JSON list of C-alpha atoms in Angstrom, two decimals:
[
{"chain": "A", "resi": 1, "resn": "MET", "atom": "CA", "xyz": [178.89, 138.77, 61.47]},
{"chain": "A", "resi": 2, "resn": "THR", "atom": "CA", "xyz": [176.86, 135.95, 59.90]},
{"chain": "A", "resi": 3, "resn": "ASP", "atom": "CA", "xyz": [178.06, 132.37, 59.41]},
{"chain": "A", "resi": 4, "resn": "TYR", "atom": "CA", "xyz": [176.81, 130.14, 56.61]},
{"chain": "A", "resi": 5, "resn": "THR", "atom": "CA", "xyz": [177.01, 126.42, 55.90]},
{"chain": "A", "resi": 6, "resn": "VAL", "atom": "CA", "xyz": [178.88, 125.43, 52.75]},
{"chain": "A", "resi": 7, "resn": "GLU", "atom": "CA", "xyz": [178.22, 121.89, 51.55]},
{"chain": "A", "resi": 8, "resn": "PHE", "atom": "CA", "xyz": [180.21, 120.19, 48.79]},
{"chain": "A", "resi": 9, "resn": "ALA", "atom": "CA", "xyz": [177.92, 118.10, 46.57]},
{"chain": "A", "resi": 10, "resn": "GLY", "atom": "CA", "xyz": [178.60, 114.39, 46.47]},
{"chain": "A", "resi": 11, "resn": "THR", "atom": "CA", "xyz": [181.22, 114.41, 49.24]},
{"chain": "A", "resi": 12, "resn": "GLY", "atom": "CA", "xyz": [179.27, 114.85, 52.47]},
{"chain": "A", "resi": 13, "resn": "GLU", "atom": "CA", "xyz": [181.76, 117.58, 53.46]},
{"chain": "A", "resi": 14, "resn": "ARG", "atom": "CA", "xyz": [180.36, 120.69, 55.16]},
{"chain": "A", "resi": 15, "resn": "ILE", "atom": "CA", "xyz": [182.05, 123.70, 56.64]},
{"chain": "A", "resi": 16, "resn": "THR", "atom": "CA", "xyz": [180.92, 126.89, 58.32]},
{"chain": "A", "resi": 17, "resn": "VAL", "atom": "CA", "xyz": [182.14, 130.06, 56.64]},
{"chain": "A", "resi": 18, "resn": "SER", "atom": "CA", "xyz": [181.70, 133.62, 57.86]},
{"chain": "A", "resi": 19, "resn": "GLU", "atom": "CA", "xyz": [180.41, 136.21, 55.40]},
{"chain": "A", "resi": 20, "resn": "THR", "atom": "CA", "xyz": [183.79, 137.95, 55.84]},
{"chain": "A", "resi": 21, "resn": "ASP", "atom": "CA", "xyz": [185.94, 134.89, 55.09]},
{"chain": "A", "resi": 22, "resn": "THR", "atom": "CA", "xyz": [186.70, 133.08, 51.84]},
{"chain": "A", "resi": 23, "resn": "ILE", "atom": "CA", "xyz": [185.54, 129.55, 51.20]},
{"chain": "A", "resi": 24, "resn": "LEU", "atom": "CA", "xyz": [189.07, 128.43, 50.28]},
{"chain": "A", "resi": 25, "resn": "ARG", "atom": "CA", "xyz": [190.57, 129.76, 53.50]},
{"chain": "A", "resi": 26, "resn": "ARG", "atom": "CA", "xyz": [188.06, 127.79, 55.57]},
{"chain": "A", "resi": 27, "resn": "CYS", "atom": "CA", "xyz": [188.65, 124.66, 53.44]},
{"chain": "A", "resi": 28, "resn": "ILE", "atom": "CA", "xyz": [192.37, 124.87, 54.16]},
{"chain": "A", "resi": 29, "resn": "GLU", "atom": "CA", "xyz": [191.75, 125.44, 57.89]},
{"chain": "A", "resi": 30, "resn": "GLU", "atom": "CA", "xyz": [189.35, 122.46, 58.03]},
{"chain": "A", "resi": 31, "resn": "GLY", "atom": "CA", "xyz": [191.62, 120.13, 56.03]},
{"chain": "A", "resi": 32, "resn": "ILE", "atom": "CA", "xyz": [189.26, 119.86, 53.04]},
{"chain": "A", "resi": 33, "resn": "ALA", "atom": "CA", "xyz": [191.15, 119.11, 49.83]},
{"chain": "A", "resi": 34, "resn": "GLN", "atom": "CA", "xyz": [190.05, 122.08, 47.72]},
{"chain": "A", "resi": 35, "resn": "GLU", "atom": "CA", "xyz": [192.21, 122.56, 44.64]},
{"chain": "A", "resi": 36, "resn": "TYR", "atom": "CA", "xyz": [193.86, 125.98, 44.25]},
{"chain": "A", "resi": 37, "resn": "SER", "atom": "CA", "xyz": [196.91, 127.69, 42.82]},
{"chain": "A", "resi": 38, "resn": "CYS", "atom": "CA", "xyz": [197.17, 131.48, 42.52]},
{"chain": "A", "resi": 39, "resn": "ARG", "atom": "CA", "xyz": [194.79, 132.52, 45.35]},
{"chain": "A", "resi": 40, "resn": "VAL", "atom": "CA", "xyz": [194.14, 135.86, 43.61]},
{"chain": "A", "resi": 41, "resn": "GLY", "atom": "CA", "xyz": [191.12, 135.02, 41.43]},
{"chain": "A", "resi": 42, "resn": "MET", "atom": "CA", "xyz": [192.90, 134.48, 38.12]},
{"chain": "A", "resi": 43, "resn": "CYS", "atom": "CA", "xyz": [193.85, 130.83, 37.52]},
{"chain": "A", "resi": 44, "resn": "LEU", "atom": "CA", "xyz": [190.39, 129.19, 37.97]},
{"chain": "A", "resi": 45, "resn": "ALA", "atom": "CA", "xyz": [191.89, 126.12, 39.71]},
{"chain": "A", "resi": 46, "resn": "CYS", "atom": "CA", "xyz": [189.60, 126.65, 42.72]},
{"chain": "A", "resi": 47, "resn": "SER", "atom": "CA", "xyz": [186.40, 126.92, 40.65]},
{"chain": "A", "resi": 48, "resn": "ALA", "atom": "CA", "xyz": [183.16, 125.37, 41.86]},
{"chain": "A", "resi": 49, "resn": "LYS", "atom": "CA", "xyz": [179.67, 125.49, 40.38]},
{"chain": "A", "resi": 50, "resn": "VAL", "atom": "CA", "xyz": [177.13, 127.12, 42.67]},
{"chain": "A", "resi": 51, "resn": "LEU", "atom": "CA", "xyz": [174.22, 124.67, 42.86]},
{"chain": "A", "resi": 52, "resn": "GLU", "atom": "CA", "xyz": [172.38, 126.52, 45.63]},
{"chain": "A", "resi": 53, "resn": "GLY", "atom": "CA", "xyz": [172.89, 129.87, 47.34]},
{"chain": "A", "resi": 54, "resn": "GLU", "atom": "CA", "xyz": [174.75, 133.09, 46.62]},
{"chain": "A", "resi": 55, "resn": "VAL", "atom": "CA", "xyz": [178.31, 134.37, 46.94]},
{"chain": "A", "resi": 56, "resn": "THR", "atom": "CA", "xyz": [180.00, 137.70, 46.54]},
{"chain": "A", "resi": 57, "resn": "GLN", "atom": "CA", "xyz": [183.31, 137.66, 44.67]},
{"chain": "A", "resi": 58, "resn": "PRO", "atom": "CA", "xyz": [184.18, 141.11, 43.30]},
{"chain": "A", "resi": 59, "resn": "ALA", "atom": "CA", "xyz": [187.84, 140.15, 42.73]},
{"chain": "A", "resi": 60, "resn": "ALA", "atom": "CA", "xyz": [187.12, 136.99, 40.72]},
{"chain": "A", "resi": 61, "resn": "HIS", "atom": "CA", "xyz": [188.82, 138.40, 37.63]},
{"chain": "A", "resi": 62, "resn": "GLY", "atom": "CA", "xyz": [189.30, 135.00, 35.96]},
{"chain": "A", "resi": 63, "resn": "LEU", "atom": "CA", "xyz": [185.55, 134.57, 35.43]},
{"chain": "A", "resi": 64, "resn": "THR", "atom": "CA", "xyz": [183.44, 136.27, 32.80]},
{"chain": "A", "resi": 65, "resn": "ASP", "atom": "CA", "xyz": [180.43, 138.27, 33.98]},
{"chain": "A", "resi": 66, "resn": "ALA", "atom": "CA", "xyz": [178.13, 135.41, 32.92]},
{"chain": "A", "resi": 67, "resn": "GLU", "atom": "CA", "xyz": [180.26, 132.80, 34.71]},
{"chain": "A", "resi": 68, "resn": "ARG", "atom": "CA", "xyz": [180.12, 134.79, 37.96]},
{"chain": "A", "resi": 69, "resn": "GLU", "atom": "CA", "xyz": [176.39, 134.00, 38.06]},
{"chain": "A", "resi": 70, "resn": "GLU", "atom": "CA", "xyz": [176.98, 130.21, 38.12]},
{"chain": "A", "resi": 71, "resn": "TYR", "atom": "CA", "xyz": [180.52, 129.64, 39.40]},
{"chain": "A", "resi": 72, "resn": "ALA", "atom": "CA", "xyz": [182.55, 130.61, 42.45]},
{"chain": "A", "resi": 73, "resn": "LEU", "atom": "CA", "xyz": [186.28, 131.03, 42.71]},
{"chain": "A", "resi": 74, "resn": "THR", "atom": "CA", "xyz": [186.63, 129.74, 46.25]},
{"chain": "A", "resi": 75, "resn": "CYS", "atom": "CA", "xyz": [189.79, 131.81, 46.83]},
{"chain": "A", "resi": 76, "resn": "MET", "atom": "CA", "xyz": [187.71, 134.98, 46.39]},
{"chain": "A", "resi": 77, "resn": "ALA", "atom": "CA", "xyz": [184.13, 133.90, 47.12]},
{"chain": "A", "resi": 78, "resn": "ARG", "atom": "CA", "xyz": [182.46, 134.86, 50.38]},
{"chain": "A", "resi": 79, "resn": "PRO", "atom": "CA", "xyz": [179.07, 133.29, 51.15]},
{"chain": "A", "resi": 80, "resn": "GLN", "atom": "CA", "xyz": [175.93, 135.42, 51.24]},
{"chain": "A", "resi": 81, "resn": "SER", "atom": "CA", "xyz": [173.70, 132.45, 52.13]},
{"chain": "A", "resi": 82, "resn": "ASP", "atom": "CA", "xyz": [174.02, 128.75, 52.84]},
{"chain": "A", "resi": 83, "resn": "LEU", "atom": "CA", "xyz": [175.64, 127.12, 49.79]},
{"chain": "A", "resi": 84, "resn": "VAL", "atom": "CA", "xyz": [175.88, 123.87, 47.90]},
{"chain": "A", "resi": 85, "resn": "LEU", "atom": "CA", "xyz": [178.95, 123.78, 45.62]},
{"chain": "A", "resi": 86, "resn": "ASP", "atom": "CA", "xyz": [180.10, 121.23, 43.06]},
{"chain": "A", "resi": 87, "resn": "ARG", "atom": "CA", "xyz": [183.91, 121.21, 42.97]},
{"chain": "A", "resi": 88, "resn": "GLY", "atom": "CA", "xyz": [183.94, 118.94, 39.91]},
{"chain": "A", "resi": 89, "resn": "GLU", "atom": "CA", "xyz": [182.47, 121.58, 37.60]},
{"chain": "A", "resi": 90, "resn": "TYR", "atom": "CA", "xyz": [184.53, 124.25, 35.87]},
{"chain": "A", "resi": 91, "resn": "PRO", "atom": "CA", "xyz": [183.41, 127.31, 33.90]},
{"chain": "A", "resi": 92, "resn": "PRO", "atom": "CA", "xyz": [183.20, 127.07, 30.11]},
{"chain": "A", "resi": 93, "resn": "SER", "atom": "CA", "xyz": [186.15, 129.47, 29.70]},
{"chain": "A", "resi": 94, "resn": "ILE", "atom": "CA", "xyz": [188.37, 126.51, 30.65]},
{"chain": "A", "resi": 95, "resn": "GLU", "atom": "CA", "xyz": [188.77, 124.01, 27.86]},
{"chain": "A", "resi": 96, "resn": "GLU", "atom": "CA", "xyz": [190.55, 120.67, 28.20]},
{"chain": "A", "resi": 97, "resn": "ASP", "atom": "CA", "xyz": [192.33, 119.30, 25.16]},
{"chain": "A", "resi": 98, "resn": "ALA", "atom": "CA", "xyz": [192.62, 115.60, 24.28]},
{"chain": "A", "resi": 99, "resn": "ASP", "atom": "CA", "xyz": [195.89, 115.27, 26.26]},
{"chain": "A", "resi": 100, "resn": "GLY", "atom": "CA", "xyz": [194.25, 116.55, 29.46]},
{"chain": "A", "resi": 101, "resn": "VAL", "atom": "CA", "xyz": [195.96, 119.94, 29.25]},
{"chain": "A", "resi": 102, "resn": "VAL", "atom": "CA", "xyz": [193.73, 122.74, 30.50]},
{"chain": "A", "resi": 103, "resn": "GLU", "atom": "CA", "xyz": [193.74, 125.96, 28.51]},
{"chain": "A", "resi": 104, "resn": "VAL", "atom": "CA", "xyz": [191.90, 129.16, 29.25]},
{"chain": "A", "resi": 105, "resn": "ALA", "atom": "CA", "xyz": [189.70, 130.07, 26.30]},
{"chain": "A", "resi": 106, "resn": "GLY", "atom": "CA", "xyz": [191.06, 133.05, 24.40]},
{"chain": "A", "resi": 107, "resn": "ASP", "atom": "CA", "xyz": [194.70, 132.50, 25.42]},
{"chain": "A", "resi": 108, "resn": "ASP", "atom": "CA", "xyz": [197.03, 131.99, 22.46]}
]
């Protein structure tokens, strides 16, 4: 089993995550305030942009194929290398309206 370092850009926070564990689970265990909701890869609340490194996330159903290349759903993502993630970046399939209400693109 291999462990990787996950760093959160701009915060100075770092955690060690096993290749068999999810990033969100380790955040919760370490007391890092990672946003989340559904924990099953659908709601996108736990999204983070992958600035460096690679993850595997076969159950990240809320992301498009293209988004899976640049974003991680931390509830599903398992590191495949050391990572740098930006928790302040969300995939383009999430659109925020003028009132601050987040809508998933394509939902009517």
